[in-house]
XYZ file of N, CA and C in Angstrom:
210
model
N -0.657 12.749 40.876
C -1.586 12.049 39.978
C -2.789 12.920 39.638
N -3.231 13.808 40.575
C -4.556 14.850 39.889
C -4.078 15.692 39.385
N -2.734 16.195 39.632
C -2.209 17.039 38.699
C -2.429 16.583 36.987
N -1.746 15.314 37.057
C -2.126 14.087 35.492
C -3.273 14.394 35.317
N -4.328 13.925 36.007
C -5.303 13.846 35.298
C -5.804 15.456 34.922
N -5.439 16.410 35.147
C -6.243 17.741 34.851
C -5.707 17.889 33.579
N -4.451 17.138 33.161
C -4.025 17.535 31.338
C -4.623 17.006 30.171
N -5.122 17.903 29.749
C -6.269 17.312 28.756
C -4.941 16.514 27.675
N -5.587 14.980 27.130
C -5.225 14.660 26.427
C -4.396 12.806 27.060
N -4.407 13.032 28.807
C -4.219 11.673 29.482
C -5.792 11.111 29.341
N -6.600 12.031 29.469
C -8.248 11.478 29.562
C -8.540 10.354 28.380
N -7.553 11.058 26.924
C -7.964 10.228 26.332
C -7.135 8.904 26.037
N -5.970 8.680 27.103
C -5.083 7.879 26.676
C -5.519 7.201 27.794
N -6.188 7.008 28.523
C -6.673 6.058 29.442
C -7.893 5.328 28.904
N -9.013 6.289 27.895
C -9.886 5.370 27.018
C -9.266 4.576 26.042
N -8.431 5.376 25.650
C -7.773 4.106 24.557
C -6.965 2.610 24.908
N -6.541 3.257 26.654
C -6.181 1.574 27.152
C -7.291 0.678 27.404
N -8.634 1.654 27.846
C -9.438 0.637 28.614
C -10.039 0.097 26.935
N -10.545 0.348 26.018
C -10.744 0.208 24.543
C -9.666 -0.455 23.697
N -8.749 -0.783 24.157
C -7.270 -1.136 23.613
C -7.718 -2.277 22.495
N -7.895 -3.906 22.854
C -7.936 -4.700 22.626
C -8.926 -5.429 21.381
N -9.931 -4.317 21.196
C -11.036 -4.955 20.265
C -10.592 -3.964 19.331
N -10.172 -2.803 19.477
C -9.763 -1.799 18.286
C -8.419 -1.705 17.639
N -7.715 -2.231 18.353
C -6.365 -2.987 17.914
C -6.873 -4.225 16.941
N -7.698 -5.174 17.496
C -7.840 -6.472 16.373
C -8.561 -6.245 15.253
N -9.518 -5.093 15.526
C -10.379 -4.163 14.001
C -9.150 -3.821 13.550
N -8.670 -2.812 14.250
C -7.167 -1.933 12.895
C -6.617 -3.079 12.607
N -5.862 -3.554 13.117
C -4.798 -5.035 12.411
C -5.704 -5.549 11.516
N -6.777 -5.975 11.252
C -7.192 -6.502 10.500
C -7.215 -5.769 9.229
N -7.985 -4.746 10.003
C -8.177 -3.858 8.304
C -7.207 -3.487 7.811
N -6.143 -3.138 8.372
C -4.761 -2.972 8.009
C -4.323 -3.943 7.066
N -4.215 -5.462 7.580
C -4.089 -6.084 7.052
C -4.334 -6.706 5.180
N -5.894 -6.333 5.161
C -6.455 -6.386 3.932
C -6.081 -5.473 3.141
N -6.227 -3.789 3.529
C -5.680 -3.324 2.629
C -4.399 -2.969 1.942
N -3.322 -3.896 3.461
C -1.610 -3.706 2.525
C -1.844 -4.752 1.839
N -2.783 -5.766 1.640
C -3.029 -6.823 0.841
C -3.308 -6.616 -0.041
N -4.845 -5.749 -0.165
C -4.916 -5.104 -1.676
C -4.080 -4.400 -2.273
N -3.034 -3.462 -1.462
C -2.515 -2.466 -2.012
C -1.639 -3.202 -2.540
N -0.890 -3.932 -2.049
C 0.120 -5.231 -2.197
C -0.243 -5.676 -4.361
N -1.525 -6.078 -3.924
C -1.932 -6.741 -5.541
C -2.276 -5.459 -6.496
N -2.636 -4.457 -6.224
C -2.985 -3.583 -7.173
C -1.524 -3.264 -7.556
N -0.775 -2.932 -6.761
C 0.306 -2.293 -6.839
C 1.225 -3.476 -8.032
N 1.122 -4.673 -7.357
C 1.752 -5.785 -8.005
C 1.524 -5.993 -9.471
N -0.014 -5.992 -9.729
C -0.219 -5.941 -11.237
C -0.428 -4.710 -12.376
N -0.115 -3.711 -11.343
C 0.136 -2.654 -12.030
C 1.515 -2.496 -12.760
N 2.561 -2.860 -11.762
C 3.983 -3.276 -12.366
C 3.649 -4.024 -13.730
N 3.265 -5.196 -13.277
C 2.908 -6.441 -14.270
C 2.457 -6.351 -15.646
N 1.492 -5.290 -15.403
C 1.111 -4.549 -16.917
C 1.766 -3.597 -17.429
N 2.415 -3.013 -16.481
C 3.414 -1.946 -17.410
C 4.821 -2.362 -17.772
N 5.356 -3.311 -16.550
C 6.433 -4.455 -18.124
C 6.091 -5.239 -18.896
N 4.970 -5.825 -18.901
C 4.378 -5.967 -20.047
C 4.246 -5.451 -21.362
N 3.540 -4.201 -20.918
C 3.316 -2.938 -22.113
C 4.784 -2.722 -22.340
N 5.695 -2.288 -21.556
C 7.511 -1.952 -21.713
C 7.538 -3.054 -22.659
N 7.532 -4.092 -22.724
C 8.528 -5.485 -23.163
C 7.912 -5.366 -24.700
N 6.610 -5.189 -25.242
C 5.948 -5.173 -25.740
C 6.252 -4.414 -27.099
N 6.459 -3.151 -26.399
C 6.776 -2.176 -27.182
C 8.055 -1.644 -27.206
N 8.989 -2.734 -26.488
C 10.285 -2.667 -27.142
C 10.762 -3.873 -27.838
N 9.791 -4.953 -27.903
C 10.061 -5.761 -28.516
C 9.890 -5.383 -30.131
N 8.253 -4.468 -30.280
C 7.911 -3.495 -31.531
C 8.776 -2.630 -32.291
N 9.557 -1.990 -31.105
C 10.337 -1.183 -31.365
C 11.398 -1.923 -32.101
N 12.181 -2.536 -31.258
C 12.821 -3.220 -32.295
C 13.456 -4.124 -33.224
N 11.739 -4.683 -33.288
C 11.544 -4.862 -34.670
C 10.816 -4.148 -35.653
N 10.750 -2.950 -35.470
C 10.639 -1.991 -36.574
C 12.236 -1.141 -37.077
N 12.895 -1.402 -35.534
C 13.972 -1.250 -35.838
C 15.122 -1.964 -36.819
N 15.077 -2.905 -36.756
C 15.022 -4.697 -37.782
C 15.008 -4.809 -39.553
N 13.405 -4.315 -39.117
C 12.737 -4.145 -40.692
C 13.724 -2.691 -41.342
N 14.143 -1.330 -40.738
C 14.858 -0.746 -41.420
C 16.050 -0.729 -41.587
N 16.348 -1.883 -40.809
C 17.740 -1.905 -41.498
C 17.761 -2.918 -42.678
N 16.774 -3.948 -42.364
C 17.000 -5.064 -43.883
C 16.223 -3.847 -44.977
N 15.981 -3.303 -44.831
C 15.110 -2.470 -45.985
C 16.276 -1.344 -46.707
């Protein structure tokens, strides 16, 4: 066991157990919000660009439309 402890890098995995519990419920949280935001940005970003797609193939063709009755 003092062998363990002389490897740098258990030192810090023993603060992170004794610290475990309040920095786990900060990350989860914040985690949380931002796959949430990312979730909606991401979501209405789609949203507007089939939109804009539908839009301008609906334009399309009916310009396509107009040259053929023409």
């Amino acid at each position: 066991m003092l062998a363990c402890k002389n490897i740098p890098g258990t030192e810090l995995s023993t603060v992170a157990e004794h610290s475990h519990s309040p920095f786990t419920g900060i990350g989860v949280a914040v985690d949380v919000i931002l796959m949430t935001g990312l979730t909606l940005i991401v979501g209405f970003a789609v949203f507007v660009l089939e939109g804009l797609f539908s839009i301008s193939f609906l334009f399309f063709m009916g310009q396509q439309h107009d040259t053929h009755l023409q």
